[in-house]
Amino acid sequence: MIITALANWNPPAGSVFEWHPVGSPEAEQDPGRASFLQENHVRGVAAGQQAGREHHAYLATATEVPGELAPAAMSRAVERFTLRHGGLRTWLAVDGGAVTRMRVPERAVAFEARPAGETVGGAAFREYALARFSREAIVTSYPGFVVGAIRRPGSFTLYYGCDHALSDGISQALVLPELLELYRAEAGGAELGPFTSTPTGGFPEYAAAEHELAAEFGPASPEIAEWLEIVRRNDGALPSCPVDLGLAPGETAPMRPIEFDLLDADGTAAFDAVCKAEGVRFIAGVLAAVAVADLEIAGKPDYYGMIVTSTRDRGNYLLSQGWFCNFAPVAFPVRSAGTFRELLAHAHAGYERALRLAAAPVQSVITALLMSGADPAKVAASPNMLSYIDFRRFPGAGTPEYEHGQLFTGEGATGNASLWINRDRHHLYLGCQSPGSPAAQAALAPYHARLREIFAAVAADGDRAIGPREVIGAGHHR
């Protein structure tokens, strides 16, 4: 499984199938609330719809599957998958800013396969799939996801796209292995494994628990107070890209994906060994490398960033479909360390504190920031993020379908250059959804080149001095 740009998805030709609900399923108002992230997300989606903008706030994944496609069996698999994950039976309505969650009863969940013609595959099919994602993978109607396939003799392409309000990166890594296991059970009577047969918590229950948890946190809570102090020390703003992207506050530009390898498998293992030798997690090494680049390219003496954290441990959600995320600041001194190994302890401490601060739901933090007098424009600005996912740790890892799987995100507009650093059996790699403007690309090229050099030096030599260095060339973006 790899996170990559949509342009890198090139499925072969064949007969196209789509899965849709049977008829017009009944819906009823759900008494519970959507999660905080869902509520803010769907308001943006609704505003985009009213303005006539194309919908890009979705995630998608695809893989190639050996064997003949049985459309009716896949229909039953999609039904079982939808019934297993309660959040996928919900959709969100917006009226004057108020968000209402609707739910399709279990008895009304039924899907059917619909032939959709032939495709030559490649770019032509991508164009068709992107139009379908933008039109159907949207949380303002049911279902907020799409399933489709390309059938050919002896194999088929399977893809899934879902509005971000109902999914996250971990959900995307889980969905196709589960759907294929359900499909094989329906098509040939195969037994379900423990990851697919184990009951999971539903996202509506998670959202209710999140609101209850948020009510327990206030400005006097230690986690909130520490959050506020970190933000206060950084000009009252959430983290931004360390290099100047040439955009005015709030300005965005069409997104350009940047991808490149940081280390191959041997290099990743060597980098991991350095972290283990210092008694820190691998992600602490990732943070330290980013912090060194921030210092040497952007002159940042202290690291200040925002990490994505998983909240699946708040209940029985490890295998659930939904948006189980929170965010927390990571801050630690950099200039005082002379070498990478010396910096690892600071990075480790910063990460451990971030995990502790992530106990506070983001809505509680934002409320406390506004109550403290923080500038609403700075608080509302989308922060530059850092995410790390180890794709070796998922139930499908090692299976051909998982290993050949691709995960994509919608490509709209952005004002950030967040770092999505991921690891699998083959390499450590970076993805960046960057503004496509010439100024942004010119600023990011030396920054990304420095990141590659830092990882390579630590993996090769076991350490690296920190300090002023000549700005190195742009290198290769793929």
PDB file of N, CA, C and O in Angstrom, residues 67-113:
ATOM      1  N   GLY A  67      -8.420 -13.405 -10.242  1.00  0.00           N
ATOM      2  CA  GLY A  67      -9.664 -14.156 -10.206  1.00  0.00           C
ATOM      3  C   GLY A  67     -10.778 -13.449 -10.951  1.00  0.00           C
ATOM      4  O   GLY A  67     -10.691 -12.261 -11.273  1.00  0.00           O
ATOM      5  N   GLU A  68     -11.852 -14.193 -11.210  1.00  0.00           N
ATOM      6  CA  GLU A  68     -13.004 -13.644 -11.924  1.00  0.00           C
ATOM      7  C   GLU A  68     -13.889 -12.825 -10.982  1.00  0.00           C
ATOM      8  O   GLU A  68     -14.129 -13.230  -9.841  1.00  0.00           O
ATOM      9  N   LEU A  69     -14.378 -11.695 -11.459  1.00  0.00           N
ATOM     10  CA  LEU A  69     -15.284 -10.867 -10.667  1.00  0.00           C
ATOM     11  C   LEU A  69     -16.693 -11.437 -10.722  1.00  0.00           C
ATOM     12  O   LEU A  69     -17.229 -11.690 -11.804  1.00  0.00           O
ATOM     13  N   ALA A  70     -17.309 -11.641  -9.533  1.00  0.00           N
ATOM     14  CA  ALA A  70     -18.708 -12.047  -9.426  1.00  0.00           C
ATOM     15  C   ALA A  70     -19.487 -10.852  -8.905  1.00  0.00           C
ATOM     16  O   ALA A  70     -19.483 -10.579  -7.694  1.00  0.00           O
ATOM     17  N   PRO A  71     -20.146 -10.076  -9.764  1.00  0.00           N
ATOM     18  CA  PRO A  71     -20.783  -8.831  -9.335  1.00  0.00           C
ATOM     19  C   PRO A  71     -21.814  -9.016  -8.219  1.00  0.00           C
ATOM     20  O   PRO A  71     -21.876  -8.194  -7.295  1.00  0.00           O
ATOM     21  N   ALA A  72     -22.612 -10.065  -8.270  1.00  0.00           N
ATOM     22  CA  ALA A  72     -23.632 -10.256  -7.231  1.00  0.00           C
ATOM     23  C   ALA A  72     -22.989 -10.509  -5.867  1.00  0.00           C
ATOM     24  O   ALA A  72     -23.468 -10.024  -4.838  1.00  0.00           O
ATOM     25  N   ALA A  73     -21.898 -11.266  -5.845  1.00  0.00           N
ATOM     26  CA  ALA A  73     -21.194 -11.511  -4.586  1.00  0.00           C
ATOM     27  C   ALA A  73     -20.601 -10.224  -4.043  1.00  0.00           C
ATOM     28  O   ALA A  73     -20.612  -9.983  -2.826  1.00  0.00           O
ATOM     29  N   MET A  74     -20.092  -9.370  -4.920  1.00  0.00           N
ATOM     30  CA  MET A  74     -19.562  -8.090  -4.458  1.00  0.00           C
ATOM     31  C   MET A  74     -20.685  -7.211  -3.913  1.00  0.00           C
ATOM     32  O   MET A  74     -20.474  -6.461  -2.938  1.00  0.00           O
ATOM     33  N   SER A  75     -21.870  -7.297  -4.492  1.00  0.00           N
ATOM     34  CA  SER A  75     -23.012  -6.538  -3.961  1.00  0.00           C
ATOM     35  C   SER A  75     -23.275  -6.914  -2.513  1.00  0.00           C
ATOM     36  O   SER A  75     -23.473  -6.054  -1.645  1.00  0.00           O
ATOM     37  N   ARG A  76     -23.288  -8.211  -2.242  1.00  0.00           N
ATOM     38  CA  ARG A  76     -23.532  -8.665  -0.866  1.00  0.00           C
ATOM     39  C   ARG A  76     -22.380  -8.263   0.054  1.00  0.00           C
ATOM     40  O   ARG A  76     -22.589  -7.932   1.239  1.00  0.00           O
ATOM     41  N   ALA A  77     -21.157  -8.270  -0.463  1.00  0.00           N
ATOM     42  CA  ALA A  77     -20.009  -7.856   0.341  1.00  0.00           C
ATOM     43  C   ALA A  77     -20.109  -6.381   0.708  1.00  0.00           C
ATOM     44  O   ALA A  77     -19.816  -5.991   1.852  1.00  0.00           O
ATOM     45  N   VAL A  78     -20.526  -5.552  -0.240  1.00  0.00           N
ATOM     46  CA  VAL A  78     -20.679  -4.114   0.048  1.00  0.00           C
ATOM     47  C   VAL A  78     -21.771  -3.905   1.097  1.00  0.00           C
ATOM     48  O   VAL A  78     -21.636  -3.053   1.994  1.00  0.00           O
ATOM     49  N   GLU A  79     -22.830  -4.676   1.019  1.00  0.00           N
ATOM     50  CA  GLU A  79     -23.887  -4.583   2.037  1.00  0.00           C
ATOM     51  C   GLU A  79     -23.348  -4.943   3.419  1.00  0.00           C
ATOM     52  O   GLU A  79     -23.598  -4.227   4.403  1.00  0.00           O
ATOM     53  N   ARG A  80     -22.622  -6.042   3.516  1.00  0.00           N
ATOM     54  CA  ARG A  80     -22.074  -6.459   4.814  1.00  0.00           C
ATOM     55  C   ARG A  80     -21.075  -5.437   5.347  1.00  0.00           C
ATOM     56  O   ARG A  80     -21.036  -5.158   6.548  1.00  0.00           O
ATOM     57  N   PHE A  81     -20.272  -4.883   4.454  1.00  0.00           N
ATOM     58  CA  PHE A  81     -19.306  -3.869   4.849  1.00  0.00           C
ATOM     59  C   PHE A  81     -20.016  -2.634   5.400  1.00  0.00           C
ATOM     60  O   PHE A  81     -19.635  -2.089   6.447  1.00  0.00           O
ATOM     61  N   THR A  82     -21.076  -2.202   4.729  1.00  0.00           N
ATOM     62  CA  THR A  82     -21.828  -1.016   5.167  1.00  0.00           C
ATOM     63  C   THR A  82     -22.512  -1.270   6.501  1.00  0.00           C
ATOM     64  O   THR A  82     -22.547  -0.382   7.376  1.00  0.00           O
ATOM     65  N   LEU A  83     -23.048  -2.456   6.690  1.00  0.00           N
ATOM     66  CA  LEU A  83     -23.719  -2.782   7.943  1.00  0.00           C
ATOM     67  C   LEU A  83     -22.728  -2.900   9.102  1.00  0.00           C
ATOM     68  O   LEU A  83     -23.075  -2.621  10.251  1.00  0.00           O
ATOM     69  N   ARG A  84     -21.507  -3.301   8.810  1.00  0.00           N
ATOM     70  CA  ARG A  84     -20.506  -3.453   9.869  1.00  0.00           C
ATOM     71  C   ARG A  84     -20.046  -2.109  10.420  1.00  0.00           C
ATOM     72  O   ARG A  84     -19.651  -2.016  11.579  1.00  0.00           O
ATOM     73  N   HIS A  85     -20.095  -1.066   9.590  1.00  0.00           N
ATOM     74  CA  HIS A  85     -19.580   0.243   9.983  1.00  0.00           C
ATOM     75  C   HIS A  85     -20.723   1.260   9.977  1.00  0.00           C
ATOM     76  O   HIS A  85     -21.091   1.796   8.924  1.00  0.00           O
ATOM     77  N   GLY A  86     -21.263   1.516  11.170  1.00  0.00           N
ATOM     78  CA  GLY A  86     -22.464   2.342  11.287  1.00  0.00           C
ATOM     79  C   GLY A  86     -22.332   3.721  10.677  1.00  0.00           C
ATOM     80  O   GLY A  86     -23.310   4.294  10.193  1.00  0.00           O
ATOM     81  N   GLY A  87     -21.134   4.298  10.691  1.00  0.00           N
ATOM     82  CA  GLY A  87     -20.974   5.629  10.135  1.00  0.00           C
ATOM     83  C   GLY A  87     -21.240   5.703   8.648  1.00  0.00           C
ATOM     84  O   GLY A  87     -21.601   6.770   8.131  1.00  0.00           O
ATOM     85  N   LEU A  88     -21.070   4.585   7.934  1.00  0.00           N
ATOM     86  CA  LEU A  88     -21.282   4.578   6.488  1.00  0.00           C
ATOM     87  C   LEU A  88     -22.760   4.582   6.127  1.00  0.00           C
ATOM     88  O   LEU A  88     -23.108   4.771   4.953  1.00  0.00           O
ATOM     89  N   ARG A  89     -23.630   4.370   7.111  1.00  0.00           N
ATOM     90  CA  ARG A  89     -25.074   4.478   6.862  1.00  0.00           C
ATOM     91  C   ARG A  89     -25.594   5.883   7.162  1.00  0.00           C
ATOM     92  O   ARG A  89     -26.802   6.116   7.114  1.00  0.00           O
ATOM     93  N   THR A  90     -24.689   6.814   7.477  1.00  0.00           N
ATOM     94  CA  THR A  90     -25.115   8.162   7.830  1.00  0.00           C
ATOM     95  C   THR A  90     -24.722   9.170   6.751  1.00  0.00           C
ATOM     96  O   THR A  90     -23.794   8.942   5.981  1.00  0.00           O
ATOM     97  N   TRP A  91     -25.457  10.262   6.722  1.00  0.00           N
ATOM     98  CA  TRP A  91     -25.086  11.408   5.896  1.00  0.00           C
ATOM     99  C   TRP A  91     -25.481  12.663   6.656  1.00  0.00           C
ATOM    100  O   TRP A  91     -26.213  12.613   7.648  1.00  0.00           O
ATOM    101  N   LEU A  92     -24.934  13.799   6.230  1.00  0.00           N
ATOM    102  CA  LEU A  92     -25.083  15.037   6.993  1.00  0.00           C
ATOM    103  C   LEU A  92     -25.783  16.095   6.155  1.00  0.00           C
ATOM    104  O   LEU A  92     -25.424  16.324   4.996  1.00  0.00           O
ATOM    105  N   ALA A  93     -26.768  16.740   6.768  1.00  0.00           N
ATOM    106  CA  ALA A  93     -27.498  17.835   6.122  1.00  0.00           C
ATOM    107  C   ALA A  93     -27.120  19.136   6.805  1.00  0.00           C
ATOM    108  O   ALA A  93     -26.931  19.180   8.026  1.00  0.00           O
ATOM    109  N   VAL A  94     -27.010  20.210   6.032  1.00  0.00           N
ATOM    110  CA  VAL A  94     -26.652  21.520   6.557  1.00  0.00           C
ATOM    111  C   VAL A  94     -27.769  22.495   6.216  1.00  0.00           C
ATOM    112  O   VAL A  94     -28.189  22.605   5.063  1.00  0.00           O
ATOM    113  N   ASP A  95     -28.230  23.219   7.236  1.00  0.00           N
ATOM    114  CA  ASP A  95     -29.276  24.223   7.040  1.00  0.00           C
ATOM    115  C   ASP A  95     -28.920  25.443   7.878  1.00  0.00           C
ATOM    116  O   ASP A  95     -29.004  25.415   9.109  1.00  0.00           O
ATOM    117  N   GLY A  96     -28.495  26.503   7.197  1.00  0.00           N
ATOM    118  CA  GLY A  96     -28.131  27.720   7.913  1.00  0.00           C
ATOM    119  C   GLY A  96     -26.980  27.531   8.884  1.00  0.00           C
ATOM    120  O   GLY A  96     -26.932  28.200   9.919  1.00  0.00           O
ATOM    121  N   GLY A  97     -26.086  26.635   8.586  1.00  0.00           N
ATOM    122  CA  GLY A  97     -24.952  26.374   9.463  1.00  0.00           C
ATOM    123  C   GLY A  97     -25.194  25.259  10.454  1.00  0.00           C
ATOM    124  O   GLY A  97     -24.247  24.724  11.030  1.00  0.00           O
ATOM    125  N   ALA A  98     -26.458  24.896  10.678  1.00  0.00           N
ATOM    126  CA  ALA A  98     -26.782  23.798  11.587  1.00  0.00           C
ATOM    127  C   ALA A  98     -26.615  22.469  10.857  1.00  0.00           C
ATOM    128  O   ALA A  98     -27.066  22.313   9.717  1.00  0.00           O
ATOM    129  N   VAL A  99     -25.957  21.530  11.517  1.00  0.00           N
ATOM    130  CA  VAL A  99     -25.683  20.228  10.911  1.00  0.00           C
ATOM    131  C   VAL A  99     -26.571  19.167  11.553  1.00  0.00           C
ATOM    132  O   VAL A  99     -26.620  19.040  12.782  1.00  0.00           O
ATOM    133  N   THR A 100     -27.268  18.418  10.730  1.00  0.00           N
ATOM    134  CA  THR A 100     -28.116  17.327  11.196  1.00  0.00           C
ATOM    135  C   THR A 100     -27.602  16.021  10.604  1.00  0.00           C
ATOM    136  O   THR A 100     -27.306  15.945   9.412  1.00  0.00           O
ATOM    137  N   ARG A 101     -27.495  15.009  11.449  1.00  0.00           N
ATOM    138  CA  ARG A 101     -27.059  13.703  10.959  1.00  0.00           C
ATOM    139  C   ARG A 101     -28.277  12.848  10.642  1.00  0.00           C
ATOM    140  O   ARG A 101     -29.178  12.701  11.463  1.00  0.00           O
ATOM    141  N   MET A 102     -28.282  12.281   9.452  1.00  0.00           N
ATOM    142  CA  MET A 102     -29.337  11.378   9.021  1.00  0.00           C
ATOM    143  C   MET A 102     -28.771   9.963   8.966  1.00  0.00           C
ATOM    144  O   MET A 102     -27.566   9.767   8.797  1.00  0.00           O
ATOM    145  N   ARG A 103     -29.656   8.983   9.080  1.00  0.00           N
ATOM    146  CA  ARG A 103     -29.206   7.588   9.095  1.00  0.00           C
ATOM    147  C   ARG A 103     -30.153   6.717   8.267  1.00  0.00           C
ATOM    148  O   ARG A 103     -31.388   6.879   8.330  1.00  0.00           O
ATOM    149  N   VAL A 104     -29.567   5.805   7.518  1.00  0.00           N
ATOM    150  CA  VAL A 104     -30.335   4.797   6.789  1.00  0.00           C
ATOM    151  C   VAL A 104     -30.462   3.572   7.692  1.00  0.00           C
ATOM    152  O   VAL A 104     -29.449   3.050   8.171  1.00  0.00           O
ATOM    153  N   PRO A 105     -31.673   3.093   7.978  1.00  0.00           N
ATOM    154  CA  PRO A 105     -31.834   1.918   8.851  1.00  0.00           C
ATOM    155  C   PRO A 105     -31.146   0.692   8.259  1.00  0.00           C
ATOM    156  O   PRO A 105     -31.005   0.562   7.040  1.00  0.00           O
ATOM    157  N   GLU A 106     -30.753  -0.212   9.119  1.00  0.00           N
ATOM    158  CA  GLU A 106     -30.079  -1.427   8.653  1.00  0.00           C
ATOM    159  C   GLU A 106     -30.931  -2.191   7.648  1.00  0.00           C
ATOM    160  O   GLU A 106     -30.402  -2.746   6.680  1.00  0.00           O
ATOM    161  N   ARG A 107     -32.234  -2.238   7.875  1.00  0.00           N
ATOM    162  CA  ARG A 107     -33.105  -3.017   6.992  1.00  0.00           C
ATOM    163  C   ARG A 107     -33.133  -2.467   5.564  1.00  0.00           C
ATOM    164  O   ARG A 107     -33.524  -3.178   4.624  1.00  0.00           O
ATOM    165  N   ALA A 108     -32.720  -1.211   5.395  1.00  0.00           N
ATOM    166  CA  ALA A 108     -32.788  -0.576   4.075  1.00  0.00           C
ATOM    167  C   ALA A 108     -31.473  -0.659   3.310  1.00  0.00           C
ATOM    168  O   ALA A 108     -31.380  -0.162   2.183  1.00  0.00           O
ATOM    169  N   VAL A 109     -30.444  -1.282   3.899  1.00  0.00           N
ATOM    170  CA  VAL A 109     -29.146  -1.355   3.237  1.00  0.00           C
ATOM    171  C   VAL A 109     -29.157  -2.483   2.210  1.00  0.00           C
ATOM    172  O   VAL A 109     -29.255  -3.666   2.562  1.00  0.00           O
ATOM    173  N   ALA A 110     -29.077  -2.117   0.947  1.00  0.00           N
ATOM    174  CA  ALA A 110     -29.027  -3.094  -0.143  1.00  0.00           C
ATOM    175  C   ALA A 110     -28.324  -2.443  -1.325  1.00  0.00           C
ATOM    176  O   ALA A 110     -28.597  -1.281  -1.661  1.00  0.00           O
ATOM    177  N   PHE A 111     -27.416  -3.179  -1.954  1.00  0.00           N
ATOM    178  CA  PHE A 111     -26.662  -2.647  -3.079  1.00  0.00           C
ATOM    179  C   PHE A 111     -26.806  -3.571  -4.280  1.00  0.00           C
ATOM    180  O   PHE A 111     -27.023  -4.777  -4.135  1.00  0.00           O
ATOM    181  N   GLU A 112     -26.658  -2.972  -5.460  1.00  0.00           N
ATOM    182  CA  GLU A 112     -26.717  -3.736  -6.694  1.00  0.00           C
ATOM    183  C   GLU A 112     -25.602  -3.296  -7.627  1.00  0.00           C
ATOM    184  O   GLU A 112     -25.154  -2.146  -7.593  1.00  0.00           O
ATOM    185  N   ALA A 113     -25.144  -4.227  -8.461  1.00  0.00           N
ATOM    186  CA  ALA A 113     -24.117  -3.921  -9.457  1.00  0.00           C
ATOM    187  C   ALA A 113     -24.772  -3.389 -10.718  1.00  0.00           C
ATOM    188  O   ALA A 113     -25.805  -3.903 -11.157  1.00  0.00           O
TER     189      ALA A 113
END
